[in-house]
Amino acid sequence: MRTSVRNLAALAAAALLCLTPWVATADPAPAQCHDFFLPVPQGQLAATLCQPSGSTDTVMVLMSGSNYNGTYWDFQYAPQTYNFRRAMNDAGYATLIVDRLGTGRSTHPPSATLTATATAAALHEIVQGLRHGLAGAAPFAKVVTVGHSLTSGTSVMEATAHHDVDGVLLTGYSHALNIPEVLGVIATYHPAVEEARFADRGYDPGYLVSRPGTRLHDFFTPENVEPEVLAQDEANKEVFSLTEYPDGLTSTLPGMSSLITAPVLVVDGGRDRLSCGETYAVCTDTATLYAEEAPYFAPAARLRTFVLPESGHSVNLARNTREYQMAVLDWMRTVVAPKP
């Protein structure tokens, strides 16, 4: 079922009536990484820039969606399999992980002030900063935005407004949101202050988090997630505000994505209950996803798609996530930043 304006409005209203954490650990890869903060109107964003061992002119900006923060991209359990940041660095690309406002080590302003529009504006400033030299790094010739779920939406918003990126990777995203399932997932959220580990952090009641034990249903499939990964995912779960959803979800309506002029790769799990329509039909396979999504993109996007079989919404943490990493690297090498 395609998302209608009416359904989107209902979803936004339900959301407003009714998420991602940072764990400091040793870097598992030989990439050179350093942490810093980026100023924004509402505070500052926590960022980590990792440079590969060799030289590169290409950087990938990794921002996680609701329920996650930078640990989604820099996962520390079995990093040779699940660490997306490391896989990209090992392939010769720089990465910049950025926590959205309200998550991780970034500033936590009043929850009602958080919006996807502000995140998209911050992403634009980050892209420009990387092109001119950010935090002491040399300027990058190519900048690719990489989003998951909510931040796939903000990547679409940034790319259509500014046309200043060289590639847009959208994961956990499509124009076929399953509205009943999205509402069902929203129903599993509750105020973060109701959990002991978040109660003394100064969050207002608008900061939400997934209830204990619900993430397997919401973001995974039982047969395609390791028990230890699921345990780490629960330990790393992050807060967020549903005020980020209404404007962020406009990116899934027809029209906006057709304005993107940079190459696009859309990746979904074959059993993503949020992004694959009713009965998962949109994500039957890579060709089906392409046929469904192609009408929403202009030829300039040179659209590619990839379906990770048996994966839920969180493709970075599926048992077979290496297949998705290889698909991303193939797109980077052949479309976005081909080697001479």
Coordinates of C-alpha atoms in Angstrom, one line a residue:
M1 CA 0.0 0.0 0.0
R2 CA 1.4 3.4 -1.0
T3 CA 1.6 6.2 1.6
S4 CA -1.2 8.8 1.1
V5 CA -1.2 12.3 2.5
R6 CA -4.1 11.2 4.7
N7 CA -2.2 8.2 6.0
L8 CA 0.9 10.3 6.6
A9 CA -1.1 12.8 8.6
A10 CA -2.7 10.0 10.7
L11 CA 0.7 8.6 11.3
A12 CA 2.1 12.0 12.4
A13 CA -0.8 12.6 14.7
A14 CA -0.4 9.2 16.3
A15 CA 3.3 9.8 16.7
L16 CA 2.8 13.2 18.4
L17 CA 0.3 11.6 20.8
C18 CA 2.1 8.9 21.9
L19 CA 15.3 6.9 19.3
T20 CA 19.9 6.0 19.4
P21 CA 23.2 5.5 22.4
W22 CA 27.0 6.1 22.4
V23 CA 29.4 3.6 23.9
A24 CA 33.1 4.5 23.9
T25 CA 35.2 1.5 23.0
A26 CA 38.6 0.8 21.4
D27 CA 38.7 1.2 17.7
P28 CA 38.9 -2.2 16.0
A29 CA 40.4 -1.1 12.7
P30 CA 43.6 0.5 11.6
A31 CA 41.8 3.7 10.5
Q32 CA 42.8 6.9 12.2
C33 CA 39.8 8.3 14.1
H34 CA 39.2 11.4 16.1
D35 CA 36.2 12.8 18.0
F36 CA 35.1 16.4 17.9
F37 CA 31.9 18.5 18.2
L38 CA 30.1 20.5 15.5
P39 CA 28.2 23.7 16.5
V40 CA 24.5 24.0 15.5
P41 CA 21.8 26.5 16.5
Q42 CA 20.5 24.2 19.3
G43 CA 23.9 23.1 20.7
Q44 CA 26.5 20.8 19.3
L45 CA 26.7 17.5 17.4
A46 CA 29.1 14.8 18.4
A47 CA 31.1 13.5 15.5
T48 CA 33.9 11.0 14.7
L49 CA 36.0 11.3 11.6
C50 CA 37.9 8.1 10.6
Q51 CA 40.5 8.2 7.8
P52 CA 41.6 5.0 6.1
S53 CA 45.2 4.0 6.2
G54 CA 45.8 5.2 2.6
S55 CA 44.8 8.6 1.0
T56 CA 41.3 9.2 -0.1
D57 CA 39.2 12.1 -1.5
T58 CA 35.9 10.5 -0.6
V59 CA 34.0 10.6 2.7
M60 CA 30.7 9.0 3.7
V61 CA 28.6 10.8 6.3
L62 CA 26.9 8.2 8.5
M63 CA 23.8 9.4 10.5
S64 CA 21.6 6.9 12.3
G65 CA 17.8 7.1 12.6
S66 CA 15.5 7.0 15.5
N67 CA 16.3 4.3 18.1
Y68 CA 20.0 4.4 17.2
N69 CA 23.1 6.6 17.4
G70 CA 26.7 6.2 16.2
T71 CA 27.0 2.7 17.6
Y72 CA 24.8 1.5 14.8
W73 CA 27.5 2.2 12.3
D74 CA 30.5 1.5 14.6
F75 CA 29.1 -1.8 16.2
Q76 CA 31.7 -3.3 18.5
Y77 CA 30.5 -6.9 18.6
A78 CA 32.2 -9.0 15.9
P79 CA 33.3 -5.9 14.1
Q80 CA 34.7 -7.9 11.1
T81 CA 31.0 -8.6 10.3
Y82 CA 28.8 -5.9 11.8
N83 CA 30.9 -2.8 11.8
F84 CA 29.9 -0.8 8.7
R85 CA 32.3 2.1 9.4
R86 CA 35.2 -0.3 9.5
A87 CA 34.2 -2.0 6.3
M88 CA 34.1 1.3 4.5
N89 CA 37.4 2.5 6.0
D90 CA 39.0 -0.9 5.1
A91 CA 37.8 -0.3 1.5
G92 CA 39.6 3.0 1.4
Y93 CA 36.9 5.5 2.2
A94 CA 36.8 8.0 5.0
T95 CA 33.7 8.1 7.3
L96 CA 32.1 10.7 9.5
I97 CA 29.7 9.4 12.1
V98 CA 27.4 12.1 13.5
D99 CA 24.9 11.8 16.3
R100 CA 21.7 13.7 15.7
L101 CA 20.6 16.3 18.2
G102 CA 19.0 14.6 21.2
T103 CA 21.1 11.4 20.8
G104 CA 24.4 10.1 21.9
R105 CA 26.9 12.7 23.1
S106 CA 25.1 15.5 21.1
T107 CA 23.1 18.2 22.9
H108 CA 19.7 17.1 24.2
P109 CA 17.5 20.2 23.8
P110 CA 13.8 20.1 24.8
S111 CA 12.3 17.2 22.9
A112 CA 9.5 19.2 21.3
T113 CA 12.1 21.3 19.4
L114 CA 13.6 18.4 17.5
T115 CA 12.8 18.1 13.8
A116 CA 14.0 16.4 10.7
T117 CA 14.2 19.7 9.0
A118 CA 16.9 20.9 11.5
T119 CA 18.8 17.6 11.0
A120 CA 18.7 18.2 7.3
A121 CA 20.0 21.7 7.7
A122 CA 22.8 20.4 9.9
L123 CA 23.7 17.8 7.4
H124 CA 24.0 20.5 4.7
E125 CA 26.5 22.4 6.9
I126 CA 28.4 19.2 7.5
V127 CA 28.6 18.5 3.7
Q128 CA 29.9 22.0 3.1
G129 CA 32.4 21.7 5.9
L130 CA 33.8 18.5 4.6
R131 CA 34.3 20.1 1.2
H132 CA 36.3 22.9 2.7
G133 CA 38.2 21.1 5.4
L134 CA 36.4 20.1 8.6
A135 CA 38.1 19.7 12.0
G136 CA 41.6 20.0 10.5
A137 CA 41.0 17.4 7.8
A138 CA 41.9 18.1 4.2
P139 CA 38.9 19.0 1.9
F140 CA 37.1 16.0 0.4
A141 CA 36.2 16.1 -3.3
K142 CA 33.4 13.6 -3.0
V143 CA 30.8 13.5 -0.1
V144 CA 28.2 10.8 0.2
T145 CA 25.4 10.9 2.7
V146 CA 24.3 7.6 4.3
G147 CA 21.1 7.4 6.2
H148 CA 19.0 4.8 8.0
S149 CA 15.2 5.1 8.4
L150 CA 14.6 8.6 9.7
T151 CA 17.9 9.9 8.4
S152 CA 17.4 8.4 5.0
G153 CA 14.5 10.9 5.0
T154 CA 16.8 13.8 6.1
S155 CA 19.3 12.8 3.4
V156 CA 16.6 13.1 0.8
M157 CA 15.6 16.5 2.2
E158 CA 19.2 17.7 2.1
A159 CA 19.9 16.4 -1.4
T160 CA 16.8 17.9 -2.9
A161 CA 17.3 21.3 -1.3
H162 CA 21.0 21.8 -2.0
H163 CA 22.2 19.4 -4.7
D164 CA 25.7 19.4 -3.1
V165 CA 26.4 15.6 -2.6
D166 CA 28.0 13.0 -4.8
G167 CA 25.9 10.1 -3.7
V168 CA 22.9 9.3 -1.5
L169 CA 22.6 5.9 0.3
L170 CA 19.1 5.3 1.7
T171 CA 18.6 2.3 4.0
G172 CA 15.4 1.3 5.7
Y173 CA 13.6 3.6 3.2
S174 CA 11.0 3.3 0.5
H175 CA 7.8 5.0 -0.8
A176 CA 5.7 2.1 0.4
L177 CA 5.5 2.5 4.1
N178 CA 3.3 -0.1 5.8
I179 CA 1.2 2.3 8.0
P180 CA -0.3 -0.3 10.3
E181 CA 3.1 -1.7 11.1
V182 CA 4.6 1.7 11.6
L183 CA 1.9 2.5 14.1
G184 CA 2.4 -0.8 15.7
V185 CA 6.1 -0.1 16.2
I186 CA 5.3 3.4 17.6
A187 CA 3.1 1.7 20.1
T188 CA 6.1 -0.1 21.6
Y189 CA 7.8 3.2 22.5
H190 CA 7.5 4.8 26.0
P191 CA 9.0 7.7 27.9
A192 CA 12.7 7.1 28.5
V193 CA 12.4 8.3 32.1
E194 CA 10.4 5.2 32.9
E195 CA 13.5 3.1 32.6
A196 CA 16.1 3.3 35.4
R197 CA 19.1 3.8 33.2
F198 CA 17.6 6.9 31.6
A199 CA 15.7 8.3 34.6
D200 CA 18.6 10.5 35.9
R201 CA 19.8 12.0 32.6
G202 CA 17.5 15.1 32.6
Y203 CA 15.3 13.9 29.7
D204 CA 11.8 15.5 29.5
P205 CA 8.9 13.1 29.0
G206 CA 8.9 13.7 25.2
Y207 CA 12.1 11.7 24.9
L208 CA 11.0 8.1 24.0
V209 CA 12.8 4.8 23.8
S210 CA 11.7 1.3 22.8
R211 CA 10.3 -0.8 25.6
P212 CA 12.5 -3.7 26.8
G213 CA 12.2 -6.8 24.6
T214 CA 10.4 -5.2 21.7
R215 CA 13.3 -4.6 19.3
L216 CA 13.4 -8.1 18.0
H217 CA 9.9 -7.7 16.6
D218 CA 10.4 -4.1 15.5
F219 CA 13.7 -4.2 13.7
F220 CA 14.9 -7.8 13.2
T221 CA 13.8 -11.3 12.1
P222 CA 14.5 -14.0 14.7
E223 CA 16.3 -16.3 12.3
N224 CA 18.6 -13.6 11.0
V225 CA 20.0 -12.0 14.1
E226 CA 22.6 -13.3 16.5
P227 CA 21.5 -13.4 20.2
E228 CA 24.6 -11.4 21.2
V229 CA 23.8 -8.8 18.5
L230 CA 20.3 -8.5 19.8
A231 CA 21.6 -8.1 23.4
Q232 CA 24.1 -5.4 22.3
D233 CA 21.4 -3.7 20.4
E234 CA 19.2 -3.5 23.5
A235 CA 22.1 -2.2 25.5
N236 CA 22.8 0.5 22.9
K237 CA 19.2 1.6 22.4
E238 CA 18.8 5.4 22.2
V239 CA 16.2 8.0 22.9
F240 CA 14.5 10.2 20.4
S241 CA 11.5 12.5 19.9
L242 CA 8.5 11.8 17.8
T243 CA 8.5 15.4 16.7
E244 CA 11.2 14.4 14.2
Y245 CA 8.7 12.1 12.3
P246 CA 6.1 14.4 10.6
D247 CA 8.5 16.4 8.5
G248 CA 10.9 13.5 8.0
L249 CA 8.1 11.3 6.6
T250 CA 7.3 13.8 3.9
S251 CA 10.4 12.4 2.1
T252 CA 8.5 9.2 1.4
L253 CA 5.7 11.0 -0.4
P254 CA 5.8 11.2 -4.2
G255 CA 7.7 14.2 -5.5
M256 CA 10.6 15.0 -3.3
S257 CA 12.9 12.2 -4.2
S258 CA 12.4 13.0 -7.9
L259 CA 14.5 16.2 -7.4
I260 CA 17.7 14.3 -6.4
T261 CA 20.4 14.8 -9.0
A262 CA 23.1 12.6 -7.4
P263 CA 23.4 8.8 -7.7
V264 CA 21.1 6.9 -5.3
L265 CA 21.2 3.5 -3.8
V266 CA 18.1 2.2 -1.9
V267 CA 18.7 -0.7 0.5
D268 CA 16.0 -2.6 2.4
G269 CA 15.7 -5.8 4.3
G270 CA 13.6 -8.4 2.6
R271 CA 11.4 -8.6 5.7
D272 CA 11.4 -5.0 6.8
R273 CA 8.0 -4.6 8.4
L274 CA 8.1 -0.8 8.0
S275 CA 9.5 -0.2 4.5
C276 CA 8.3 -3.1 2.4
G277 CA 4.6 -2.5 2.1
E278 CA 2.0 -5.0 3.1
T279 CA 3.1 -8.7 3.0
Y280 CA 6.7 -7.5 2.2
A281 CA 5.8 -7.5 -1.5
V282 CA 7.9 -4.5 -2.4
C283 CA 11.1 -6.2 -1.1
T284 CA 10.6 -9.6 -2.7
D285 CA 14.0 -9.1 -4.4
T286 CA 16.3 -6.4 -5.7
A287 CA 14.6 -6.3 -9.1
T288 CA 11.2 -5.9 -7.5
L289 CA 12.4 -3.1 -5.2
Y290 CA 13.9 -1.3 -8.3
A291 CA 10.6 -1.6 -10.2
E292 CA 8.7 -0.1 -7.3
E293 CA 11.1 2.7 -6.5
A294 CA 12.3 3.8 -10.0
P295 CA 9.2 5.9 -10.8
Y296 CA 10.0 8.1 -7.8
F297 CA 13.5 9.1 -9.0
A298 CA 14.7 11.1 -12.0
P299 CA 17.2 9.5 -14.5
A300 CA 19.9 11.7 -13.0
A301 CA 19.8 9.6 -9.8
R302 CA 20.9 6.5 -11.7
L303 CA 18.9 4.5 -9.2
R304 CA 20.2 1.3 -7.8
T305 CA 18.5 -0.9 -5.3
F306 CA 19.5 -3.9 -3.1
V307 CA 17.4 -6.2 -0.9
L308 CA 19.1 -8.0 1.9
P309 CA 17.3 -11.4 2.1
E310 CA 15.5 -12.2 5.4
S311 CA 16.7 -9.0 7.1
G312 CA 14.5 -6.7 9.1
H313 CA 14.7 -2.9 9.3
S314 CA 18.2 -2.8 10.8
V315 CA 20.2 -4.1 7.9
N316 CA 23.6 -3.3 9.6
L317 CA 23.0 -5.9 12.2
A318 CA 21.6 -8.8 10.2
R319 CA 23.6 -12.0 10.1
N320 CA 24.2 -11.6 6.4
T321 CA 25.0 -7.9 6.5
R322 CA 28.2 -8.4 4.7
E323 CA 26.2 -9.0 1.5
Y324 CA 24.8 -5.4 1.9
Q325 CA 28.2 -4.0 2.6
M326 CA 29.5 -5.5 -0.6
A327 CA 26.6 -4.1 -2.5
V328 CA 27.4 -0.6 -1.1
L329 CA 31.0 -0.9 -2.0
D330 CA 30.2 -2.0 -5.5
W331 CA 28.0 1.1 -5.9
M332 CA 30.7 3.3 -4.5
R333 CA 33.4 1.9 -6.8
T334 CA 31.4 1.7 -10.0
V335 CA 29.1 4.7 -9.7
V336 CA 30.0 7.2 -7.0
A337 CA 33.8 7.2 -6.8
P338 CA 35.2 4.9 -9.5
K339 CA 38.9 4.3 -9.3
P340 CA 41.1 5.5 -12.3

